[in-house]
Short mmCIF file of C-alpha atoms in Angstrom, two decimals:
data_model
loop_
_atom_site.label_atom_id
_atom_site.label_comp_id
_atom_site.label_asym_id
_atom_site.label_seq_id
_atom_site.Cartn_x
_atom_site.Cartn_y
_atom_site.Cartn_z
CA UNK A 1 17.78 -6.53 9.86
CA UNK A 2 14.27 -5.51 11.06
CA UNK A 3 11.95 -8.45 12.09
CA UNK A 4 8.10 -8.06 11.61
CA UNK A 5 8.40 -7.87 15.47
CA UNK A 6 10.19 -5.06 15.49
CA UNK A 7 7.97 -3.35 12.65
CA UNK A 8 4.47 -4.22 14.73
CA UNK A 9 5.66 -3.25 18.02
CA UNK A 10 6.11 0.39 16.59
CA UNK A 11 3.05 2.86 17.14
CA UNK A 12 0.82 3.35 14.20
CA UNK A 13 0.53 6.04 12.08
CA UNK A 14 -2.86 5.30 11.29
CA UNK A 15 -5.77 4.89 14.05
CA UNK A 16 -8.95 1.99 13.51
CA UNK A 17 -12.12 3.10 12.62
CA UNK A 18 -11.10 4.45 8.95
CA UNK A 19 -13.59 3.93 6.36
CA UNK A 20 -11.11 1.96 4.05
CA UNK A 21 -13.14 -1.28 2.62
CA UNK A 22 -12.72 -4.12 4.49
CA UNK A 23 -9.75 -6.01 2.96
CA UNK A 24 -7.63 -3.17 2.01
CA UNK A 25 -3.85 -3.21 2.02
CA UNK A 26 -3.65 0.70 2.27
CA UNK A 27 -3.19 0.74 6.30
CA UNK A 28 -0.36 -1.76 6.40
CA UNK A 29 1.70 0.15 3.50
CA UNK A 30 1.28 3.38 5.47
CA UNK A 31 2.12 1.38 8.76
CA UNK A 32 5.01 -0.16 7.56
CA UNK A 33 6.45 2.95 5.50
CA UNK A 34 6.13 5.36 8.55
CA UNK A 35 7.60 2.35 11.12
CA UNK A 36 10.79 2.86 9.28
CA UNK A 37 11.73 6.54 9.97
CA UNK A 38 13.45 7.01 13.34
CA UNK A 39 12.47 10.90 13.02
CA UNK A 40 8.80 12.16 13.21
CA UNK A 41 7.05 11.97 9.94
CA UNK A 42 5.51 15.03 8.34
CA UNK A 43 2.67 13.25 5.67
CA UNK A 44 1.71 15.21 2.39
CA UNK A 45 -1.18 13.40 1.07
CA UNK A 46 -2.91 13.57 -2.74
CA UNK A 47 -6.64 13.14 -3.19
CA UNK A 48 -6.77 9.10 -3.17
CA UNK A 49 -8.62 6.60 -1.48
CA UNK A 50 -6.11 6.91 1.42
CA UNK A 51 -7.14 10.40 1.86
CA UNK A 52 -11.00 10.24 1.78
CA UNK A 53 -11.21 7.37 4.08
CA UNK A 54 -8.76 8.48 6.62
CA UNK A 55 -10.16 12.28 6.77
CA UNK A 56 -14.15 11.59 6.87
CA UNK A 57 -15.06 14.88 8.48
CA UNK A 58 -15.61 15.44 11.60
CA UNK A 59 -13.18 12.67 11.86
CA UNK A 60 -9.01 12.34 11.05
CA UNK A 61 -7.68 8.38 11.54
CA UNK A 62 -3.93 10.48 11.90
CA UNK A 63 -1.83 10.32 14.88
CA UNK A 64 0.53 12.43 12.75
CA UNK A 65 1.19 15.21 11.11
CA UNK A 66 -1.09 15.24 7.95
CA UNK A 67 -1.70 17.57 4.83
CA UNK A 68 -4.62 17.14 3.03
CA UNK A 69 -3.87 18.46 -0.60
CA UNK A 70 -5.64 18.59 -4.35
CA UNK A 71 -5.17 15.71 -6.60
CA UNK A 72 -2.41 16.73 -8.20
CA UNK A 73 0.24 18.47 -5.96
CA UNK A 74 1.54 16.37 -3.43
CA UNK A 75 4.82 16.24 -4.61
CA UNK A 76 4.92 20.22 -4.85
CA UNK A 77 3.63 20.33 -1.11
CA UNK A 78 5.62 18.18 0.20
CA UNK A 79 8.73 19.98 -1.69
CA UNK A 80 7.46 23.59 -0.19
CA UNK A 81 7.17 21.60 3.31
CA UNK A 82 11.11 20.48 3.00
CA UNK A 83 11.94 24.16 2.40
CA UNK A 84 9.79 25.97 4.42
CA UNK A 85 11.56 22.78 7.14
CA UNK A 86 14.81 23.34 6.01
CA UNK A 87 14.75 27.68 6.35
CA UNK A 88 12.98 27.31 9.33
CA UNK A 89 15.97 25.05 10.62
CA UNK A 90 18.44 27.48 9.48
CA UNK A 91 16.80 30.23 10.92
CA UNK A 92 17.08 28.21 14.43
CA UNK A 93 13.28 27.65 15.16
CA UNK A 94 13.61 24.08 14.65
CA UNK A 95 15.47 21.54 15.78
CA UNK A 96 14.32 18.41 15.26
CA UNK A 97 14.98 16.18 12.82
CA UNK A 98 12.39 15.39 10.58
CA UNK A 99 11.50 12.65 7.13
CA UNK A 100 9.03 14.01 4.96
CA UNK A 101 6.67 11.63 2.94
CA UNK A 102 4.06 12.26 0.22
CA UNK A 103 1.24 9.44 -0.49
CA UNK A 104 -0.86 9.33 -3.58
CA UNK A 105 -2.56 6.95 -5.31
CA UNK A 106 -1.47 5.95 -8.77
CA UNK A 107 -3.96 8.08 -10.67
CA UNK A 108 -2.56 10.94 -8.20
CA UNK A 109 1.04 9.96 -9.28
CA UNK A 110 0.91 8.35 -12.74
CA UNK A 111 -1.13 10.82 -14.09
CA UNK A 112 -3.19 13.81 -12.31
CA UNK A 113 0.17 14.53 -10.16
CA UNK A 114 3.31 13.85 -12.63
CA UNK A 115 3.89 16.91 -13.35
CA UNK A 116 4.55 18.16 -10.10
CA UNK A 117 6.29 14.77 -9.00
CA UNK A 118 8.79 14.77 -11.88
CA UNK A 119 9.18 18.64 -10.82
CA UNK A 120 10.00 17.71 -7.11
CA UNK A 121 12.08 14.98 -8.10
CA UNK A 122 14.28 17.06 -10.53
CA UNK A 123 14.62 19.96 -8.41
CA UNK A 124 15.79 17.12 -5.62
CA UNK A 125 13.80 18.09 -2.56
CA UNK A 126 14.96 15.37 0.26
CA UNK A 127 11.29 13.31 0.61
CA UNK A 128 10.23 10.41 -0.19
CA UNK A 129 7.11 9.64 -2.28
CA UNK A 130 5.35 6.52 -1.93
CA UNK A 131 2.69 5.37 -4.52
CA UNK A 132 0.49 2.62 -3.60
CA UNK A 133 -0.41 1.33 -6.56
CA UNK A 134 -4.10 -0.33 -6.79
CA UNK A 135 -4.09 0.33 -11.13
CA UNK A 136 -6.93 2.16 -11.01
CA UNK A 137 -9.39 5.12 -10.10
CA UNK A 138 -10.59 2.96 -7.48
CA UNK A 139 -12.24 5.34 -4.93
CA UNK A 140 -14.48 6.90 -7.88
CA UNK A 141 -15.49 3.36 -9.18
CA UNK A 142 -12.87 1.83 -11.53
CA UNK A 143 -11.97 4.40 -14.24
CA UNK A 144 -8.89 3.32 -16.03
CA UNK A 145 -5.74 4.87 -14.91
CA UNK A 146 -1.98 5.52 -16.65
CA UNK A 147 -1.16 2.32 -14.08
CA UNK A 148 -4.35 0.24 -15.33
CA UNK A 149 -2.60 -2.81 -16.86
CA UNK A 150 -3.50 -4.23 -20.38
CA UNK A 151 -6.24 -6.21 -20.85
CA UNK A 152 -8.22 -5.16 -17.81
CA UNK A 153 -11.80 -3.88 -17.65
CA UNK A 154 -12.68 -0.59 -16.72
CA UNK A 155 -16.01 1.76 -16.87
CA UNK A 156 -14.08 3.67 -19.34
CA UNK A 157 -12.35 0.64 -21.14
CA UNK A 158 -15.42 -1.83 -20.45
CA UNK A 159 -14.67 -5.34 -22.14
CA UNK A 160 -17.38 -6.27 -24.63
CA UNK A 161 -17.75 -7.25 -28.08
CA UNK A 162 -15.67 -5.06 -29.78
CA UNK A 163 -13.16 -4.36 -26.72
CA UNK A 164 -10.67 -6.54 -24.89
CA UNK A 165 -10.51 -4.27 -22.03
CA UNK A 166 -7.52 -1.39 -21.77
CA UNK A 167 -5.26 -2.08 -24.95
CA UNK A 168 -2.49 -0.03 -23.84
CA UNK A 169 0.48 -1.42 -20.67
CA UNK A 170 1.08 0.64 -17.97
CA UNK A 171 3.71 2.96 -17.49
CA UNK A 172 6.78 1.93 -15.83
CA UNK A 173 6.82 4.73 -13.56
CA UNK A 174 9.62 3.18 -10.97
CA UNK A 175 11.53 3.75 -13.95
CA UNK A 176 10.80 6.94 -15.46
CA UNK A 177 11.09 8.16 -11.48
CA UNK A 178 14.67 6.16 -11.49
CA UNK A 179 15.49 8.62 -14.90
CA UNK A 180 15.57 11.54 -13.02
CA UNK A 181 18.85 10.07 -11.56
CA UNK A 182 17.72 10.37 -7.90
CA UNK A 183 19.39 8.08 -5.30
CA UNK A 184 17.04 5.66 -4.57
CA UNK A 185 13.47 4.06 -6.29
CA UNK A 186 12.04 0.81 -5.69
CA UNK A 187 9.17 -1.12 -6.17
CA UNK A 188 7.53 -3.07 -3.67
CA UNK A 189 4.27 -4.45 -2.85
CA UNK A 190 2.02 -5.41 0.37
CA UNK A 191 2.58 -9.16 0.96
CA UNK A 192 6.14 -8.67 1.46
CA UNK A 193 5.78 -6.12 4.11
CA UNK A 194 9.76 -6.87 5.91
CA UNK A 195 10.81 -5.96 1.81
CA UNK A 196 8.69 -3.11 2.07
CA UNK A 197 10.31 -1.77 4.76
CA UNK A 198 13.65 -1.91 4.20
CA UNK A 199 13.09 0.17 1.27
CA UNK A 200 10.97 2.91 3.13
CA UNK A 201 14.25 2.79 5.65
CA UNK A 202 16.62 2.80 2.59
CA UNK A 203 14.32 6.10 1.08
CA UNK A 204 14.24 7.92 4.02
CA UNK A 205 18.14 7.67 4.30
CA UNK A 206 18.84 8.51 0.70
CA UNK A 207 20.82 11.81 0.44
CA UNK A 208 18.08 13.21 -1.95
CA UNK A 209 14.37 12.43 -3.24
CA UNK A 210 13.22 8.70 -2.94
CA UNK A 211 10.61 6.95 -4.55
CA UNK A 212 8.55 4.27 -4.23
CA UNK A 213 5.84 2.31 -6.33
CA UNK A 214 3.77 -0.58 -3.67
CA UNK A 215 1.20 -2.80 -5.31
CA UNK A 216 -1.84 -2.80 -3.64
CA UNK A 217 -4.95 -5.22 -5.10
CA UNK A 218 -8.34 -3.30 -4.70
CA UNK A 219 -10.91 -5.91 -3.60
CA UNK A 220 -13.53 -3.60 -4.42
CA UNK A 221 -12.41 -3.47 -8.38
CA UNK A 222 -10.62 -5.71 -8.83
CA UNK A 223 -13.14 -7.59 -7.44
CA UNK A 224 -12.28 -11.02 -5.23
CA UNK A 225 -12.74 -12.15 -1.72
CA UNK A 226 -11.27 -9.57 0.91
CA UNK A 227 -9.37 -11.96 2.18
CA UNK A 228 -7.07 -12.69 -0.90
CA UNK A 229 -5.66 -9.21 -1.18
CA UNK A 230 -1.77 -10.54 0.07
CA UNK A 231 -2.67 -13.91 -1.63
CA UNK A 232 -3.25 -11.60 -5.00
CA UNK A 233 -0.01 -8.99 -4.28
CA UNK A 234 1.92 -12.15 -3.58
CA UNK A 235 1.12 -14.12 -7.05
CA UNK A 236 1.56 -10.50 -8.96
CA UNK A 237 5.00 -10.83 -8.37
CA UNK A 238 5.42 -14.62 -8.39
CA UNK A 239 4.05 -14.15 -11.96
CA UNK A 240 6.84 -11.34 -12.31
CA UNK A 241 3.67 -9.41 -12.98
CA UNK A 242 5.38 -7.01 -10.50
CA UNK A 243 8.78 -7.74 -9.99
CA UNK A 244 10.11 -6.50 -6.58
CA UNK A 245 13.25 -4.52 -7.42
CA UNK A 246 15.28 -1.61 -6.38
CA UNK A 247 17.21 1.30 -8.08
CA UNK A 248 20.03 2.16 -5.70
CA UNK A 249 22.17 5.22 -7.09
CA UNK A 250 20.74 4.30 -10.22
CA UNK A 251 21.91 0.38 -10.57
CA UNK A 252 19.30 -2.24 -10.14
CA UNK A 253 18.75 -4.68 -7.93
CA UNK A 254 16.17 -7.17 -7.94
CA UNK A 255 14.73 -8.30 -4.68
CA UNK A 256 12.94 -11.36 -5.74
CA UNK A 257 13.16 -13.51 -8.21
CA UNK A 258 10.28 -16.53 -8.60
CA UNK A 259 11.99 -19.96 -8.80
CA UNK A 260 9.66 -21.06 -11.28
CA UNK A 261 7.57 -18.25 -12.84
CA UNK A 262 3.89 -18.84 -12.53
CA UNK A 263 1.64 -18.29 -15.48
CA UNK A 264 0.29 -15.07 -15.51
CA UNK A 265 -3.14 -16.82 -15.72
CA UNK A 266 -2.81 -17.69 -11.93
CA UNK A 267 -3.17 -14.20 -11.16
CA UNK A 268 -5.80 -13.44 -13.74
CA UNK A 269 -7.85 -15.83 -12.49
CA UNK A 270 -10.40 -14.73 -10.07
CA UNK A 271 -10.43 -11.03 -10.48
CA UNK A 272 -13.78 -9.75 -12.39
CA UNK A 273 -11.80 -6.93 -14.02
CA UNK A 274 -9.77 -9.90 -16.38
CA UNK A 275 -13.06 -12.48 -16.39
CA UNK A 276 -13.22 -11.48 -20.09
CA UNK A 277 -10.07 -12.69 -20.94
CA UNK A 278 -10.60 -16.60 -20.20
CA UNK A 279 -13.35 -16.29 -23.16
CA UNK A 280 -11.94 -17.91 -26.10
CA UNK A 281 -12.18 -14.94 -28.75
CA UNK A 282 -9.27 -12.84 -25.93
CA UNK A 283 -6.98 -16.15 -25.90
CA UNK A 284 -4.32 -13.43 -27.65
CA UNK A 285 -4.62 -10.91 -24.99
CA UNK A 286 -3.32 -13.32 -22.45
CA UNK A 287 -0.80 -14.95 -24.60
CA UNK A 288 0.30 -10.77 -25.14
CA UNK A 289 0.19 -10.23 -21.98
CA UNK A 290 2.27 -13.27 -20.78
CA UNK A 291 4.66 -12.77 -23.44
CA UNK A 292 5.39 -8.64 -22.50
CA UNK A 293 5.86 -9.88 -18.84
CA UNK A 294 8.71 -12.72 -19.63
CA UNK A 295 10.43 -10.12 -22.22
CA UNK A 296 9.94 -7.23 -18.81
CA UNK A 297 11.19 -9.80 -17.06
CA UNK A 298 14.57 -10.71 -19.14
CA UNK A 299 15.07 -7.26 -19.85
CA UNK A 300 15.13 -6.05 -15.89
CA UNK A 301 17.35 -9.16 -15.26
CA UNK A 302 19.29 -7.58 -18.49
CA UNK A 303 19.68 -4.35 -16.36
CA UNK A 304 20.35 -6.18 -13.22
CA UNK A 305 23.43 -8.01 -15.05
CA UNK A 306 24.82 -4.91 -16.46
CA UNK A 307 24.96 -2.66 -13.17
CA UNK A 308 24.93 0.32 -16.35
CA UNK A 309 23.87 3.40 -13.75
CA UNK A 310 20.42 4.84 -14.59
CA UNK B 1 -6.45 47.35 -2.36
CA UNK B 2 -5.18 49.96 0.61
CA UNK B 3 -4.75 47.44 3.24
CA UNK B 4 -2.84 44.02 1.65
CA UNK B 5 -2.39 41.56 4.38
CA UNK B 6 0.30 39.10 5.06
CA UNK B 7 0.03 35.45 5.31
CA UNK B 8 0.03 35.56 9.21
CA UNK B 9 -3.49 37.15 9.16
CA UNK B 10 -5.56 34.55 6.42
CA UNK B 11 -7.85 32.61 8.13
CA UNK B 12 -6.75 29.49 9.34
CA UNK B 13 -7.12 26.20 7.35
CA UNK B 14 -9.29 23.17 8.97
CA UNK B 15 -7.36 21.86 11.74
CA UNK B 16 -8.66 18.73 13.10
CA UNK B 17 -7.53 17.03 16.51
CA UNK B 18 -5.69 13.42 16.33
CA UNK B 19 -7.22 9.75 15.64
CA UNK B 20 -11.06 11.25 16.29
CA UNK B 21 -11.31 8.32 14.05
CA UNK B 22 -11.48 5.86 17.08
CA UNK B 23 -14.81 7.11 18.08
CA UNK B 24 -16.45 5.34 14.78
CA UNK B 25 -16.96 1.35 15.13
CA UNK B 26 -16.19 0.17 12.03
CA UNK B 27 -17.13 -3.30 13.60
CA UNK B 28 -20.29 -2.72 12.45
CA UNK B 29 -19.83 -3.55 9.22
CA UNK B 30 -18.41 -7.11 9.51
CA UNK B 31 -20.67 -10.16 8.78
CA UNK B 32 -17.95 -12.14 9.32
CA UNK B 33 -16.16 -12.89 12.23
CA UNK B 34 -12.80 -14.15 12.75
CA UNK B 35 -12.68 -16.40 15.77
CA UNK B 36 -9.24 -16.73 17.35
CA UNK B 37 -7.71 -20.05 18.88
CA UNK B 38 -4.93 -18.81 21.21
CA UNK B 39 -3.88 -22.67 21.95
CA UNK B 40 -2.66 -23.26 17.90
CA UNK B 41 -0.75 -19.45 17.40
CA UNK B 42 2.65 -19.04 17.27
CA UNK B 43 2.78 -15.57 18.08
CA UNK B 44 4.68 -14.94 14.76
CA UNK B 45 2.72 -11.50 13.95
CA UNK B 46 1.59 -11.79 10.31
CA UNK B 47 -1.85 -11.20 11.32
CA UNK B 48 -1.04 -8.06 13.02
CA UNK B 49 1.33 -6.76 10.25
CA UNK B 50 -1.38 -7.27 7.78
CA UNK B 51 -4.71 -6.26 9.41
CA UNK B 52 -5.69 -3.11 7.84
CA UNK B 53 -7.39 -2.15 10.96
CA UNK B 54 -5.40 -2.47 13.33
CA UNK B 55 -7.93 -4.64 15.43
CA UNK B 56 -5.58 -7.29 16.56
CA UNK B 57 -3.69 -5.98 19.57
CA UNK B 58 -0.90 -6.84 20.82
CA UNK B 59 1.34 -6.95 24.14
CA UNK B 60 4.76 -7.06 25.43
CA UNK B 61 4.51 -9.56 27.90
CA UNK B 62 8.26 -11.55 30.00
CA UNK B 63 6.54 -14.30 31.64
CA UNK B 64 4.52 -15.28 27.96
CA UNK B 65 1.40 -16.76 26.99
CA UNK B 66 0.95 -20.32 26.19
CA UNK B 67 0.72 -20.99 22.24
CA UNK B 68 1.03 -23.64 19.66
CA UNK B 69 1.76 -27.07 21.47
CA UNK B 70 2.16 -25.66 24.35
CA UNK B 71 4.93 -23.87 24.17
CA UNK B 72 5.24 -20.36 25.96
CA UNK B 73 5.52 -17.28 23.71
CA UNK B 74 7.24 -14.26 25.02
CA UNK B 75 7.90 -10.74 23.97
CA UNK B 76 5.56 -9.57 21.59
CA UNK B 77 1.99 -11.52 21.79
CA UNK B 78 -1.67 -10.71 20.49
CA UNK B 79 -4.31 -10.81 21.91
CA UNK B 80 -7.94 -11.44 20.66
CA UNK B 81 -9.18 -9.22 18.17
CA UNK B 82 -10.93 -5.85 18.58
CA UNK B 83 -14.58 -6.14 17.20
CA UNK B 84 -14.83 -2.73 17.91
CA UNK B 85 -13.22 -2.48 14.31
CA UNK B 86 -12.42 -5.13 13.08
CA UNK B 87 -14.21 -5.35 9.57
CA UNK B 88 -14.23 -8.90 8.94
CA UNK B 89 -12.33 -9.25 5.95
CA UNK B 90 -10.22 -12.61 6.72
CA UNK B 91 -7.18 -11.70 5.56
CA UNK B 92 -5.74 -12.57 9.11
CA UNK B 93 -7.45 -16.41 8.73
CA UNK B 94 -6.01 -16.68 5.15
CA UNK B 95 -2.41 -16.00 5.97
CA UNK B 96 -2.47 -17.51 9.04
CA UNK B 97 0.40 -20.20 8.87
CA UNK B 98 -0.88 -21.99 11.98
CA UNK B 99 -4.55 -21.81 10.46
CA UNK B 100 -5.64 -20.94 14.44
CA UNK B 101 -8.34 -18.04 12.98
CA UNK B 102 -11.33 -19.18 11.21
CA UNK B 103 -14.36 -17.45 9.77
CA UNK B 104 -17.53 -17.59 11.32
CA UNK B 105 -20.69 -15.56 9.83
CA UNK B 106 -21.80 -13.51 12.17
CA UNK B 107 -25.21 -14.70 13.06
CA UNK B 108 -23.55 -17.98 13.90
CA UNK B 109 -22.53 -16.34 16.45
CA UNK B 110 -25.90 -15.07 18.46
CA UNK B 111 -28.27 -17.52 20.28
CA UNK B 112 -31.54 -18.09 18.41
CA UNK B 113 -33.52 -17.29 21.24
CA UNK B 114 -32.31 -13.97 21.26
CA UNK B 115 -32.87 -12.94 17.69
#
């Protein structure tokens, strides 16, 4: 069992002096993911905040090897990286071991790139795909995304007087990842980094594709403090707004479970994007919203119970 | 279309040398500034683990530094933080379990005369 020690006394992947906002989780994620491989890491990464703020030209914040790709093709690049890796290997001009990972953001992943990641996860390319999850289009300025979760305001599903904000839940993409019946998905977020890690360490050992969905508040969007980015990660799944689970040769496992569930309201609270909802007209939406997490909720535990393979 | 060429002649894509990235201060940008009490930390590394700049840095040290009530700390320590980039955001002060980092605003932190 890794300690956080052991996790911050690895180098970085990352170097200071990205142009992230002050506040964001992105750099640990990436930290912590690439700390778990004990090969080099070979990074495929999707048009994203991660990849504007890291790649400002003339500057790179990589210490490692780093593709910078179109929105929607990280998956396929890192797949044609794994076999271009794999003939070269054959062929004797390589001999080092290597883990490839692909980062996107989840409107590179959820939506722009799903094509291409259900593609790379069907034709089981051995990489791992890590989605760090901030439920947005957060680098252009808050467009709603496939991840965006109900109730929240966007510029394209503003709250106002005829609008409650985005009226549809997100997609459960560790799951729909988890139905292509690859060995391992989880879902994870940034305040529980030592969590977080085992998983990257259990992906990049999976005999196959891994996947991974992190949670990652956006300060700028979401819109609190910088400093409450872990505090918000950390009450989205003590709300079991974002349970932290695993899908290990398809049977779930779930990684934490709250020993009394907050009210959803506690994370609400706070963030500009759900300021709307504490009016008294939207009194529904939360009691919708609280209501679709505790029946999420029963029915992972459901799954959990019933170790039926994915 | 006489002459086709093969993917060894294309022109190369943009290939840009390692962590140039250090050369901009992102320090610049902070008006707040964490100020670090080494006599209350416990060395425990939740700060570093969570600093998205990496601006706290950290040593391996065998004869330790002296922390929280004294005691001596040894292995992996930190050490005070970079304001080179560090971007003030206070996420180190607010998970903090000793509470040894608190926020100053920056101006606090220059003499008046010299303003």
């Amino acid at each position: 069992m890794a300690t956080i020690q052991e996790i911050v006394s690895r180098e970085t992947p990352l170097a200071p002096g990205h142009r992230m906002c002050a506040g964001c989780g992105i750099s640990p994620i990436v930290n912590t993911v690439v700390a778990a491989s004990d090969k080099p890491v070979i990074i495929a990464n999707a048009t994203s905040c991660l990849e504007v703020t890291t790649t400002i030209y003339p500057f790179s914040a990589w210490k490692i090897p780093w593709v910078h790709l179109t929105f929607e093709n990280a998956a396929a690049v890192a797949s044609g990286i794994e076999t271009a890796y794999k003939s070269l290997k054959k062929r004797g001009k390589i001999t080092d071991d290597v883990n490839i990972l692909a980062f996107g953001g989840d409107g590179g992943t959820y939506d722009i790139g799903f094509q291409a990641l259900s593609g790379a996860l069907e034709r089981g390319h051995k990489f791992m795909y890590v989605v760090y999850d901030n439920e947005g289009y957060m680098n252009t300025g808050n467009q709603r995304s496939g991840a965006t979760p109900f109730g929240a305001s966007t510029t394209t599903v503003p709250a106002g007087t005829h609008s409650f904000g985005k009226p549809q839940w997100r997609k459960n993409i560790v799951e729909i990842a988890a139905a292509h019946r690859i060995p391992f998905t989880a879902q994870a977020a940034v305040h529980n980094l030592l969590d977080l890690y085992n998983k990257a360490k259990k992906g990049f050992g999976a005999d196959g594709p891994a996947f991974m969905a992190v949670l990652q508040p956006c300060t700028t969007n979401w819109h609190y403090d910088s400093e409450l980015t872990i505090a918000y990660s950390r009450l989205a799944s003590e709300t079991n707004f974002w349970p932290l689970y695993e899908v290990e040769n398809g049977k779930v496992h779930i990684n934490y479970k709250p020993k009394e569930r907050k009210p959803i309201e506690e994370f609400l609270k706070g963030q500009r994007r759900f300021k709307h909802l504490f009016k008294p007209e939207n009194k529904h939406v939360i009691e919708e919203m609280q209501k679709m997490i505790d029946e999420e909720w029963e029915r992972l535990l459901q799954l959990e119970a019933a170790q039926v393979r994915f | 279309m006489a002459d086709k060429k093969g993917w060894k002649d294309l022109m190369r894509g943009g290939d840009l040398p390692a962590a140039t990235s250090v050369q901009y201060k992102t320090g610049s940008w902070r008006s707040l500034r964490p100020v670090f009490d080494p006599s209350n930390c416990i060395h425990c590394m939740i700060c570093v683990s969570y600093c998205p700049d990496m601006a706290i840095p950290t040593k391996k040290t065998d004869e330790g530094v002296t922390g929280k009530a004294g005691r001596v700390y040894k292995g992996i320590v930190r050490l005070e933080t970079d304001f080179d980039y560090c971007k003030g955001c206070g996420i180190c002060a607010t998970e903090c379990p000793t509470k040894c980092i608190t926020m100053i605003r920056e101006e606090e932190t220059v003499e008046s005369s010299s303003r």
